[in-house]
Coordinates of C-alpha atoms in Angstrom, one line a residue:
M854 CA 0.0 0.0 0.0
G855 CA 1.4 3.4 -1.0
L856 CA 2.1 6.2 1.4
N857 CA -0.2 9.2 1.9
A858 CA 0.9 12.7 2.6
Y859 CA -0.1 15.3 5.2
R860 CA 1.0 18.7 3.9
I861 CA 1.4 21.9 5.8
K862 CA 1.6 24.8 3.4
G863 CA 0.7 28.4 4.1
F864 CA 1.0 30.0 7.6
R865 CA -1.0 33.2 7.6
G866 CA -4.0 31.7 9.5
G867 CA -2.3 32.3 12.9
I868 CA -3.2 30.6 16.2
A869 CA -6.4 28.6 15.9
D870 CA -9.3 28.5 18.3
D871 CA -9.5 24.7 18.1
A872 CA -6.7 22.1 18.2
Y873 CA -8.2 20.2 15.3
K874 CA -9.3 22.9 12.8
G875 CA -8.9 26.5 11.8
V876 CA -8.8 28.7 8.8
A877 CA -6.4 28.0 6.0
G878 CA -2.8 28.4 7.3
A879 CA -3.8 28.2 11.0
F880 CA -1.7 26.3 13.6
R881 CA -2.3 25.2 17.2
F882 CA 0.3 27.4 18.8
G883 CA 3.5 29.3 18.0
Y884 CA 5.6 32.2 18.9
G885 CA 8.2 34.4 17.2
L886 CA 6.8 33.6 13.8
D887 CA 6.6 36.2 11.0
I888 CA 3.2 35.3 9.4
R889 CA 2.5 38.6 7.6
G890 CA 5.8 39.7 6.1
G891 CA 7.1 38.7 2.7
A892 CA 6.2 35.3 1.2
D893 CA 3.7 33.0 2.9
T894 CA 6.5 30.8 4.4
M895 CA 7.3 29.7 8.0
K896 CA 10.0 32.0 9.2
C897 CA 11.4 33.8 12.2
N898 CA 10.2 37.3 13.3
Q899 CA 12.5 40.1 14.4
A900 CA 13.9 39.9 18.0
L901 CA 13.2 42.4 20.7
K902 CA 16.0 44.3 22.4
K903 CA 16.0 46.0 25.8
D904 CA 15.8 49.7 25.1
S905 CA 15.6 51.1 28.7
G906 CA 19.0 50.1 30.1
D907 CA 19.0 50.5 33.9
I908 CA 16.9 53.7 33.9
V909 CA 13.4 52.2 34.1
T910 CA 12.9 50.9 37.6
D911 CA 9.1 50.5 37.8
L912 CA 6.4 49.2 35.5
I913 CA 5.3 51.8 32.9
L914 CA 1.5 51.6 32.6
F915 CA 1.0 54.2 29.9
F916 CA 3.1 55.5 27.0
V917 CA 2.4 58.9 25.4
P918 CA 4.0 59.6 22.0
A919 CA 3.8 63.4 22.2
S920 CA 3.5 66.0 19.5
N921 CA 7.0 67.4 20.3
G922 CA 8.5 64.2 18.9
K923 CA 9.3 62.7 22.3
L924 CA 8.0 59.5 24.0
Y925 CA 6.9 59.6 27.6
G926 CA 6.4 56.6 30.0
F927 CA 4.4 56.8 33.2
G928 CA 5.2 54.3 35.9
N929 CA 3.4 52.5 38.7
T930 CA 5.4 54.1 41.5
G931 CA 5.2 57.7 40.1
K932 CA 8.2 57.9 37.8
I933 CA 7.9 59.7 34.5
Y934 CA 10.4 58.8 31.8
R935 CA 11.3 60.5 28.6
K936 CA 12.9 59.4 25.3
D937 CA 13.8 62.3 23.0
S938 CA 14.1 60.3 19.7
L939 CA 14.3 56.7 18.5
A940 CA 18.1 56.8 18.8
S941 CA 18.2 58.5 22.2
A942 CA 18.4 56.9 25.7
W943 CA 15.6 56.9 28.2
V944 CA 16.0 59.5 31.1
L945 CA 14.0 59.9 34.3
A946 CA 12.2 63.3 33.9
Y947 CA 10.2 63.5 37.1
T948 CA 9.1 61.5 40.1
D949 CA 5.5 62.2 41.3
P950 CA 5.4 62.2 45.1
D951 CA 1.8 60.9 45.0
G952 CA 3.0 57.6 43.6
R953 CA 1.3 55.3 41.0
I954 CA 0.3 57.0 37.8
S955 CA -2.7 55.2 36.4
G956 CA -3.5 57.3 33.3
A957 CA -1.8 59.7 31.0
Y958 CA -2.5 61.6 27.7
E959 CA -1.6 64.7 25.7
Y960 CA -4.3 67.3 25.4
T961 CA -4.3 70.9 24.1
N962 CA -6.4 73.5 26.0
N963 CA -6.4 77.1 27.2
N964 CA -3.6 77.9 29.6
G965 CA -5.6 80.6 31.4
S966 CA -4.2 83.4 29.3
N967 CA -6.1 82.7 26.2
S968 CA -3.2 80.7 24.7
Y969 CA -4.0 77.1 23.6
V970 CA -1.0 75.0 24.4
P971 CA -0.4 71.2 24.5
Y972 CA -0.1 69.7 28.0
L973 CA 0.9 66.3 29.3
Y974 CA -1.8 65.1 31.7
W975 CA -1.5 62.3 34.2
A976 CA -3.4 61.0 37.2
T977 CA -2.5 59.6 40.5
E978 CA -5.1 58.0 42.8
T979 CA -6.8 61.3 43.8
K980 CA -5.1 64.1 41.7
L981 CA -5.1 65.2 38.1
K982 CA -1.8 66.8 37.1
R983 CA -0.2 68.4 34.0
I984 CA 2.8 70.2 32.6
P985 CA 3.0 72.2 29.3
L986 CA 5.0 70.2 26.8
S987 CA 7.4 73.1 26.7
G988 CA 7.5 73.3 30.5
N989 CA 10.3 72.8 33.0
W990 CA 9.8 69.7 35.2
S991 CA 11.4 71.4 38.2
T992 CA 9.0 74.4 38.2
D993 CA 6.0 73.9 35.9
V994 CA 4.2 70.7 37.2
Q995 CA 0.6 71.7 38.1
T996 CA -2.2 70.0 40.0
L997 CA -5.3 70.9 38.1
G998 CA -7.8 69.4 40.5
N999 CA -8.8 66.5 42.8
L1000 CA -10.3 63.3 41.5
N1001 CA -12.9 61.2 43.3
G1002 CA -10.2 58.6 43.7
D1003 CA -9.5 55.1 42.3
P1004 CA -6.5 53.1 43.3
A1005 CA -6.4 51.1 40.1
W1006 CA -7.0 53.0 36.9
H1007 CA -7.5 56.6 35.5
T1008 CA -7.3 55.7 31.8
M1009 CA -7.8 58.9 29.8
T1010 CA -8.2 59.9 26.1
M1011 CA -9.6 62.7 24.0
A1012 CA -13.2 62.0 23.0
V1013 CA -15.8 64.3 21.6
G1014 CA -13.3 67.1 21.7
V1015 CA -12.5 66.9 25.4
L1016 CA -10.1 65.0 27.7
Q1017 CA -12.1 62.3 29.4
I1018 CA -10.7 60.5 32.5
C1019 CA -11.8 57.2 34.2
D1020 CA -12.4 57.9 37.9
G1021 CA -14.2 55.2 39.8
R1022 CA -17.9 55.4 39.1
Y1023 CA -17.3 58.8 37.3
I1024 CA -15.9 60.2 34.1
A1025 CA -13.9 63.4 34.8
L1026 CA -13.5 65.9 32.1
V1027 CA -11.2 68.8 31.0
D1028 CA -12.6 70.9 28.2
Y1029 CA -10.8 73.0 25.5
E1030 CA -11.0 76.1 27.7
G1031 CA -9.2 74.3 30.6
N1032 CA -12.3 73.8 32.8
F1033 CA -12.2 70.7 35.0
N1034 CA -15.2 68.7 36.1
N1035 CA -14.5 65.6 38.3
Q1036 CA -18.1 64.3 38.0
A1037 CA -19.0 65.0 34.4
L1038 CA -20.6 61.6 34.0
D1039 CA -21.9 59.2 36.8
V1040 CA -22.4 55.6 35.7
I1041 CA -24.4 53.3 38.0
A1042 CA -23.0 52.9 41.5
G1043 CA -21.0 49.7 41.9
N1044 CA -19.3 50.1 38.6
R1045 CA -15.7 51.3 38.2
T1046 CA -14.7 52.8 34.9
K1047 CA -11.5 51.3 33.6
T1048 CA -10.9 52.1 29.9
I1049 CA -12.2 54.5 27.3
L1050 CA -12.2 54.7 23.5
P1051 CA -13.2 57.6 21.2
Q1052 CA -15.6 56.7 18.5
D1053 CA -17.1 59.3 16.1
Q1054 CA -19.5 61.4 18.2
I1055 CA -19.3 59.4 21.3
A1056 CA -17.0 58.0 23.9
I1057 CA -17.1 54.3 24.7
I1058 CA -16.4 53.5 28.3
G1059 CA -15.6 50.1 29.7
S1060 CA -16.2 49.3 33.4
T1061 CA -15.7 46.5 36.0
K1062 CA -17.5 45.4 39.1
G1063 CA -14.4 43.8 40.6
D1064 CA -12.5 40.6 40.4
K1065 CA -15.3 38.3 41.6
I1066 CA -18.3 39.6 39.6
E1067 CA -18.8 38.3 36.1
E1068 CA -20.1 41.7 34.8
G1069 CA -18.3 44.0 32.5
W1070 CA -20.2 46.9 31.1
L1071 CA -19.8 48.9 27.9
W1072 CA -21.3 52.5 28.0
T1073 CA -21.6 55.2 25.4
W1074 CA -21.8 59.0 26.1
D1075 CA -21.8 62.0 23.9
K1076 CA -20.9 64.7 26.5
Q1077 CA -24.1 66.5 25.7
Q1078 CA -26.4 64.3 27.7
S1079 CA -26.5 64.4 31.5
S1080 CA -26.3 60.6 31.6
W1081 CA -25.0 57.8 29.5
I1082 CA -26.8 56.9 26.3
L1083 CA -26.7 53.1 26.2
R1084 CA -24.9 50.3 27.9
R1085 CA -24.3 46.6 27.2
M1086 CA -23.1 43.9 29.5
I1087 CA -20.5 41.3 28.8
A1088 CA -20.5 38.3 31.2
E1089 CA -16.8 38.6 32.1
K1090 CA -14.8 40.0 35.0
G1091 CA -14.7 43.5 33.6
I1092 CA -13.7 45.4 30.5
N1093 CA -9.9 45.7 30.5
A1094 CA -8.9 47.4 27.2
M1095 CA -10.3 48.5 23.8
I1096 CA -8.7 49.3 20.5
Q1097 CA -10.1 50.4 17.1
T1098 CA -8.7 48.8 13.9
D1099 CA -11.0 47.6 11.1
F1100 CA -13.6 47.4 13.9
I1101 CA -13.8 47.9 17.7
I1102 CA -12.1 45.1 19.7
V1103 CA -12.9 44.8 23.3
Q1104 CA -10.8 42.6 25.7
A1105 CA -12.9 41.5 28.6
G1106 CA -12.3 39.2 31.6
I1107 CA -9.3 37.1 32.7
S1108 CA -9.8 34.2 30.3
G1109 CA -8.4 36.1 27.2
G1110 CA -11.7 36.9 25.5
L1111 CA -11.8 39.3 22.6
Y1112 CA -15.1 40.8 21.6
Y1113 CA -16.5 42.6 18.6
W1114 CA -18.9 45.5 19.4
D1115 CA -20.4 48.0 17.0
T1116 CA -22.5 49.7 19.8
V1117 CA -25.4 47.4 18.9
N1118 CA -24.1 43.9 18.5
V1119 CA -21.6 42.2 20.7
M1120 CA -19.9 38.9 19.9
R1121 CA -16.9 37.0 21.3
F1122 CA -14.8 36.1 18.3
K1123 CA -11.4 35.0 19.7
A1124 CA -9.4 34.2 22.8
F1125 CA -5.7 34.3 23.7
P1126 CA -4.3 30.8 24.2
G1127 CA -4.0 30.1 27.9
G1128 CA -6.3 33.0 28.8
G1129 CA -5.0 36.2 30.5
W1130 CA -5.9 39.8 30.2
V1131 CA -4.7 43.1 28.8
N1132 CA -3.9 46.2 30.9
P1133 CA -5.7 49.4 29.6
G1134 CA -2.5 50.9 28.3
A1135 CA -1.2 47.7 26.7
V1136 CA -3.0 48.0 23.4
A1137 CA -1.8 49.8 20.2
N1138 CA -2.6 50.0 16.5
Q1139 CA 0.2 49.3 14.1
K1140 CA -0.8 50.0 10.5
G1141 CA -4.3 48.5 11.1
I1142 CA -3.0 45.5 13.1
A1143 CA -4.1 45.5 16.8
L1144 CA -1.3 44.8 19.3
F1145 CA -2.1 43.3 22.8
G1146 CA 0.3 42.9 25.7
V1147 CA -1.1 39.8 27.5
T1148 CA -0.6 39.2 31.2
G1149 CA -1.9 36.5 33.6
S1150 CA -1.4 33.3 31.6
D1151 CA 1.3 30.8 30.8
K1152 CA 1.5 32.2 27.3
C1153 CA 2.2 35.9 28.0
G1154 CA 3.7 38.1 25.3
L1155 CA 2.8 40.7 22.7
Y1156 CA 0.1 39.4 20.4
S1157 CA -1.2 40.8 17.2
Y1158 CA -4.6 40.4 15.6
G1159 CA -5.8 41.6 12.1
R1160 CA -4.9 41.4 8.5
L1161 CA -2.9 43.5 6.0
S1162 CA -5.0 42.6 2.9
K1163 CA -8.6 41.8 2.3
N1164 CA -7.5 38.5 0.7
E1165 CA -5.9 37.4 4.0
P1166 CA -7.7 36.0 7.0
Y1167 CA -7.9 37.8 10.3
S1168 CA -5.3 36.1 12.4
L1169 CA -3.9 36.0 15.9
N1170 CA -0.1 35.7 16.4
L1171 CA 2.2 35.7 19.4
E1172 CA 4.7 38.1 17.7
Y1173 CA 7.2 38.7 20.6
I1174 CA 8.2 37.4 23.9
P1175 CA 9.9 40.2 25.9
T1176 CA 13.7 40.1 26.5
H1177 CA 13.3 38.4 29.9
G1178 CA 12.4 35.3 27.9
K1179 CA 9.4 34.2 30.0
M1180 CA 5.8 33.5 29.1
S1181 CA 4.5 33.1 32.7
G1182 CA 4.9 35.0 35.9
V1183 CA 5.5 38.3 34.1
E1184 CA 3.4 41.4 33.3
I1185 CA 3.2 43.7 30.3
G1186 CA 2.3 47.2 31.4
A1187 CA 2.0 49.3 28.2
V1188 CA 2.4 49.1 24.5
T1189 CA 2.8 51.8 21.9
V1190 CA 4.0 52.6 18.4
Y1191 CA 6.5 55.4 18.3
G1192 CA 8.3 56.4 15.0
D1193 CA 6.7 53.3 13.3
Q1194 CA 8.4 51.2 16.0
V1195 CA 6.8 49.0 18.6
F1196 CA 7.6 49.6 22.3
L1197 CA 6.4 47.6 25.3
S1198 CA 7.1 47.7 29.0
W1199 CA 7.4 44.7 31.3
K1200 CA 7.9 43.5 34.8
D1201 CA 9.7 40.3 35.8
G1202 CA 9.8 40.0 39.6
S1203 CA 11.7 43.0 40.8
T1204 CA 13.2 43.7 37.3
Y1205 CA 11.6 46.2 34.8
G1206 CA 12.3 47.2 31.3
V1207 CA 11.2 48.7 28.0
D1208 CA 11.7 46.6 24.9
T1209 CA 11.6 47.6 21.2
V1210 CA 12.1 45.7 17.9
D1211 CA 15.7 44.9 16.9
A1212 CA 15.9 45.6 13.2
D1213 CA 19.2 43.8 12.9
N1214 CA 18.4 40.5 14.5
K1215 CA 15.7 37.8 14.3
K1216 CA 14.6 35.6 17.2
D1217 CA 14.1 31.8 17.6
A1218 CA 10.6 30.7 16.6
R1219 CA 8.3 27.8 17.5
Y1220 CA 5.5 26.3 15.4
E1221 CA 3.1 23.7 16.6
G1222 CA 0.6 22.4 14.0
L1223 CA -3.0 21.3 14.3
V1224 CA -4.0 17.8 15.2
F1225 CA -4.2 15.7 12.0
D1226 CA -6.3 12.6 11.7
A1227 CA -6.7 12.4 7.8
G1228 CA -10.5 12.6 8.2
E1229 CA -10.5 9.1 9.8
P1230 CA -9.9 9.5 13.5
E1231 CA -10.8 5.9 14.2
L1232 CA -8.1 4.5 11.8
Q1233 CA -4.6 3.7 13.1
K1234 CA -1.8 5.1 10.9
G1235 CA 1.9 4.6 10.7
F1236 CA 3.8 7.9 10.3
R1237 CA 7.2 7.4 8.6
H1238 CA 8.9 10.5 7.2
I1239 CA 8.8 14.3 7.3
K1240 CA 10.1 16.1 4.2
L1241 CA 10.8 19.8 4.2
L1242 CA 11.0 22.0 1.2
T1243 CA 12.8 25.3 2.2
R1244 CA 14.4 28.4 0.8
P1245 CA 18.2 28.0 0.6
M1246 CA 19.4 27.5 4.2
P1247 CA 21.4 30.5 5.4
A1248 CA 24.7 30.0 7.2
Q1249 CA 24.4 29.1 10.9
C1250 CA 20.7 28.7 10.7
W1251 CA 18.9 25.4 11.5
I1252 CA 15.5 23.7 11.8
K1253 CA 14.5 20.9 14.2
A1254 CA 11.4 18.8 13.8
Y1255 CA 9.2 17.2 16.5
Y1256 CA 6.1 15.1 16.5
R1257 CA 3.4 13.8 18.9
I1258 CA 1.1 10.8 18.6
N1259 CA -2.5 10.8 19.9
E1260 CA -1.8 14.0 21.9
Q1261 CA 0.1 12.0 24.5
G1262 CA 3.3 12.8 26.4
D1263 CA 6.0 15.2 25.5
W1264 CA 7.1 16.1 22.0
K1265 CA 9.4 13.6 20.4
Q1266 CA 12.3 14.7 18.2
A1267 CA 12.7 13.4 14.7
Y1268 CA 16.2 12.9 13.3
L1269 CA 17.7 13.0 9.9
E1270 CA 18.8 9.8 8.2
D1271 CA 22.4 10.4 9.2
G1272 CA 21.4 10.8 12.9
A1273 CA 21.7 14.6 13.0
D1274 CA 19.1 16.3 15.1
S1275 CA 18.7 19.4 12.9
F1276 CA 18.8 20.5 9.3
D1277 CA 21.5 23.1 8.9
K1278 CA 23.1 22.5 5.5
E1279 CA 23.9 25.9 4.1
G1280 CA 22.4 26.5 0.7
K1281 CA 20.3 23.3 0.7
T1282 CA 16.6 23.4 0.1
K1283 CA 15.2 20.1 1.1
T1284 CA 15.7 17.4 3.7
V1285 CA 13.9 14.3 5.2
F1286 CA 13.4 13.6 8.9
T1287 CA 12.7 10.0 9.9
I1288 CA 10.1 9.2 12.5
E1289 CA 11.3 6.3 14.7
T1290 CA 8.8 3.4 14.1
G1291 CA 10.2 0.7 16.4
D1292 CA 9.1 -2.9 15.9
E1293 CA 5.7 -4.1 14.9
E1294 CA 4.6 -4.7 18.5
D1295 CA 5.5 -1.1 19.7
E1296 CA 2.5 1.1 19.0
E1297 CA 4.0 4.1 20.7
K1298 CA 6.6 4.9 18.0
G1299 CA 5.1 6.5 14.9
K1300 CA 1.7 4.6 15.2
G1301 CA -1.5 6.2 16.2
E1302 CA -4.8 7.7 15.2
T1303 CA -3.7 11.4 15.3
F1304 CA -0.5 13.2 14.6
E1305 CA 1.0 16.6 15.5
L1306 CA 4.0 18.3 13.9
A1307 CA 6.2 21.0 15.4
F1308 CA 9.3 22.9 14.4
D1309 CA 12.0 25.0 16.1
L1310 CA 13.5 27.6 13.8
H1311 CA 16.9 29.2 14.7
P1312 CA 18.1 32.3 12.9
S1313 CA 21.5 33.9 12.6
G1314 CA 21.6 37.7 12.8
N1315 CA 19.0 38.9 10.3
D1316 CA 18.9 35.6 8.4
T1317 CA 16.2 33.1 9.0
P1318 CA 15.3 29.6 7.8
E1319 CA 12.1 29.5 5.7
I1320 CA 9.9 26.4 5.3
I1321 CA 7.8 26.5 2.1
V1322 CA 6.0 23.2 2.7
A1323 CA 6.3 20.3 5.3
S1324 CA 5.0 16.9 4.2
T1325 CA 4.5 14.0 6.6
Y1326 CA 4.2 10.6 4.9
F1327 CA 2.0 7.9 6.5
E1328 CA 0.2 4.7 5.7
P1329 CA -3.1 3.3 7.0
I1330 CA -2.6 0.3 9.3
G1331 CA -6.0 -0.7 10.5
I1332 CA -8.6 -0.3 13.2
L1333 CA -6.4 -1.5 16.1

């Protein structure tokens, strides 16, 4: 009986919702893969590099790319950092004596002398503060007013022409003339506003009722009404973050849920593998692709969701693991795009940092494919060989292959016919890995009803291996 082939070709589908099926090009899990750039091959993404040195010593919760060309970071112990250009080093600009900064934004308004100037605004637990962008940090920091107080979040943005600030059950407001109202909107008691998104003629507000109540609410407000316009409940532990790309994406709860909302219809459409959540400042839009810094799972990192072309599927991808190298026990505080470059802040125990993309180096990548059963899950099969067709292998790059039978145990490594554990032949474009089959009585080695395939890709500098197609050859054995 001839051998059949299971082919993996095309990789733009991203991380699937189901272990057994997904859109074309989907895979079960992976990280460090470049699924949107260049040809539709399996290849390594760029690496991250630590950009902050030893300057950043707390967790930045919000970035503000300002109109003066500088990037500011606001930390959870009150430190305010500044980066003057892409090439410049971070500096500590100011330390707020009131501690944790839980919201920040740039907004232009009347300075009291009928001059309209841009300010950096930020909020501590009970105070709203600001400084003119052209101001002196030693002399020009102002306290504009008192907030009602929230120890967690004062996320802020410009919506409907004014600066709106989350403040417990209220939305505070600064208007164009510089007037401050700390109770401009009162949502229903028991709800705490956490995140806010401008949308046409309204603001969309996300709230939580705490860590133990499965109620997150979405509210709309147009600033003209004395109360909110409409609200919609999502049965999750609060609304954490929102971002606008092709549509509004809402991250709710602690199980990684992503929701579509158009102010009428709400629908859960995706979830981060392993669950987790996104801090309010850990979202960004990079050329129409949504970026999410995920915390609280065993698969933390910087994810992307979206598509670059109407002919491609919307896909989820774990683009980057921060430079600490961990996917669990870590936190991502904030994400932004500054000078067309991604920046993210992180915490690992008592260590903190800001990472950005390293344009000169790629990073090791991992690919784990969907569970394959050839459409006959009841039929036992014998899996024999894995053939790779690749682009010419660059120097000092390599690929390792792994497999798993019937979703049991750890991944087993496949070897080349000469016993080598990796394909690293410079300039070569194809190779064959052999799956150890054992003897006829050993059903653990290469025999089973389902099969999974995985690869480790190792780059060198800015060169990466590229898999065009991976074919696994197998034969039907029988029902036992």
